[in-house]
Every structure is written in C-alpha cells, then in structure tokens.
Amino acid sequence: MNWHNECKFRYLADQLKESSSKQADCSPILFMIPSAAFMVSMCETAEMVEECLNQLALSKRKLVFIPVNNADNPEIVGAGSHWSLLVFHRASNAFFYLDSIRSITNNEQSA
C-alpha cells in the first residue's frame, strides 16, 4: 500500500515553504517539491542537472529537503511505491538519508 503520494508531499512542502519564507525572499530552508526532485533524478547530463538546480538558489540554503521516490520511469505518472527523504545540511556539508523501511529492516536484523 502506498501511504503517501505526491499530492500529500506537495501540500506539506507548500505549507512549510509558506511558513518559512514569509520574512525573506530566499528562505534558508528549501523543501523541494516531489516533481522537481524526480525531474532532477531523471536528467541525463550534468548540464541538465545544473540547469534545473540553478533555479533553486542552493548556495543560499542551509537545509534542503529532497523527497525521493523509487519510481524509475518518467513516462508513468504516479509511479513508484515508496518514499524516503534526503536532507542536505550545509553547516556539516553532509547529506542524511531517512528511510522508514530501511529503519525497520535494520531493527529486524539486530533483534
């Protein structure tokens, strides 16, 4: 069962974006919408990726939240069956990958 879909993520991203960017033109926090994250993942060249990402003012962001879906075909709308989250934290220059299934699997293996 797919517990989450792009509409829910889009709504949440819009709400968080609205609340975090009321005081500045470029919020230090970016919540990428699922369709933008998917589009970047489907880019075939570095130039295409750069063109997509340049519009997001990433150099001004302290935190970037990137929803990740396991869909692999850009021609099928709503494809994929699992969501996870990739977070970039500029201060530590690190990415953090959050995946509920991975956590469950790790807990089962350690039991």
Coordinates of C-alpha atoms in Angstrom, one line a residue, residues 16-81:
L16 CA 6.3 24.6 5.1
K17 CA 7.6 26.9 2.4
E18 CA 5.0 29.4 3.1
S19 CA 5.6 29.4 6.8
S20 CA 9.4 29.6 6.5
S21 CA 9.7 32.2 3.8
K22 CA 7.4 34.9 4.9
Q23 CA 10.3 37.1 6.2
A24 CA 12.8 36.7 3.3
D25 CA 12.9 36.5 -0.4
C26 CA 15.1 33.4 -0.3
S27 CA 14.5 31.2 2.7
P28 CA 17.5 29.4 4.2
I29 CA 15.4 26.2 4.0
L30 CA 14.2 24.6 0.8
F31 CA 11.6 21.9 0.6
M32 CA 11.9 20.6 -3.0
I33 CA 8.6 19.6 -4.5
P34 CA 8.5 15.9 -5.5
S35 CA 8.1 16.6 -9.2
A36 CA 11.2 18.8 -9.2
A37 CA 13.3 16.2 -7.3
F38 CA 12.1 13.5 -9.7
M39 CA 12.9 15.6 -12.7
V40 CA 16.5 16.2 -11.5
S41 CA 16.9 12.4 -10.9
M42 CA 15.9 11.8 -14.5
C43 CA 18.3 14.2 -16.0
E44 CA 20.7 12.5 -18.4
T45 CA 23.6 15.0 -18.4
A46 CA 25.4 17.2 -15.9
E47 CA 24.3 20.2 -17.9
M48 CA 20.7 19.3 -17.5
V49 CA 21.1 18.8 -13.7
E50 CA 22.9 22.1 -13.4
E51 CA 20.1 23.9 -15.4
C52 CA 17.5 22.5 -13.1
L53 CA 19.3 23.2 -9.8
N54 CA 20.5 26.7 -10.7
Q55 CA 16.9 27.9 -10.3
L56 CA 16.8 26.8 -6.7
A57 CA 19.4 29.1 -5.3
L58 CA 21.1 26.2 -3.4
S59 CA 24.1 28.2 -2.4
K60 CA 21.8 30.3 -0.1
R61 CA 20.2 27.3 1.6
K62 CA 21.2 26.0 5.0
L63 CA 18.9 23.0 4.7
V64 CA 17.5 21.3 1.6
F65 CA 14.8 18.6 2.0
I66 CA 14.5 16.3 -1.1
P67 CA 11.7 13.8 -1.3
V68 CA 12.8 10.6 -3.1
N69 CA 10.5 8.1 -4.8
N70 CA 11.6 4.7 -6.1
A71 CA 9.9 5.3 -9.5
D72 CA 12.3 4.9 -12.4
N73 CA 10.1 5.6 -15.5
P74 CA 9.4 9.3 -16.2
E75 CA 6.6 8.4 -18.5
I76 CA 4.4 6.8 -15.8
V77 CA 2.6 9.4 -13.7
G78 CA 2.3 8.4 -10.0
A79 CA 4.7 5.5 -10.4
G80 CA 6.8 4.2 -7.5
S81 CA 5.7 2.6 -4.3

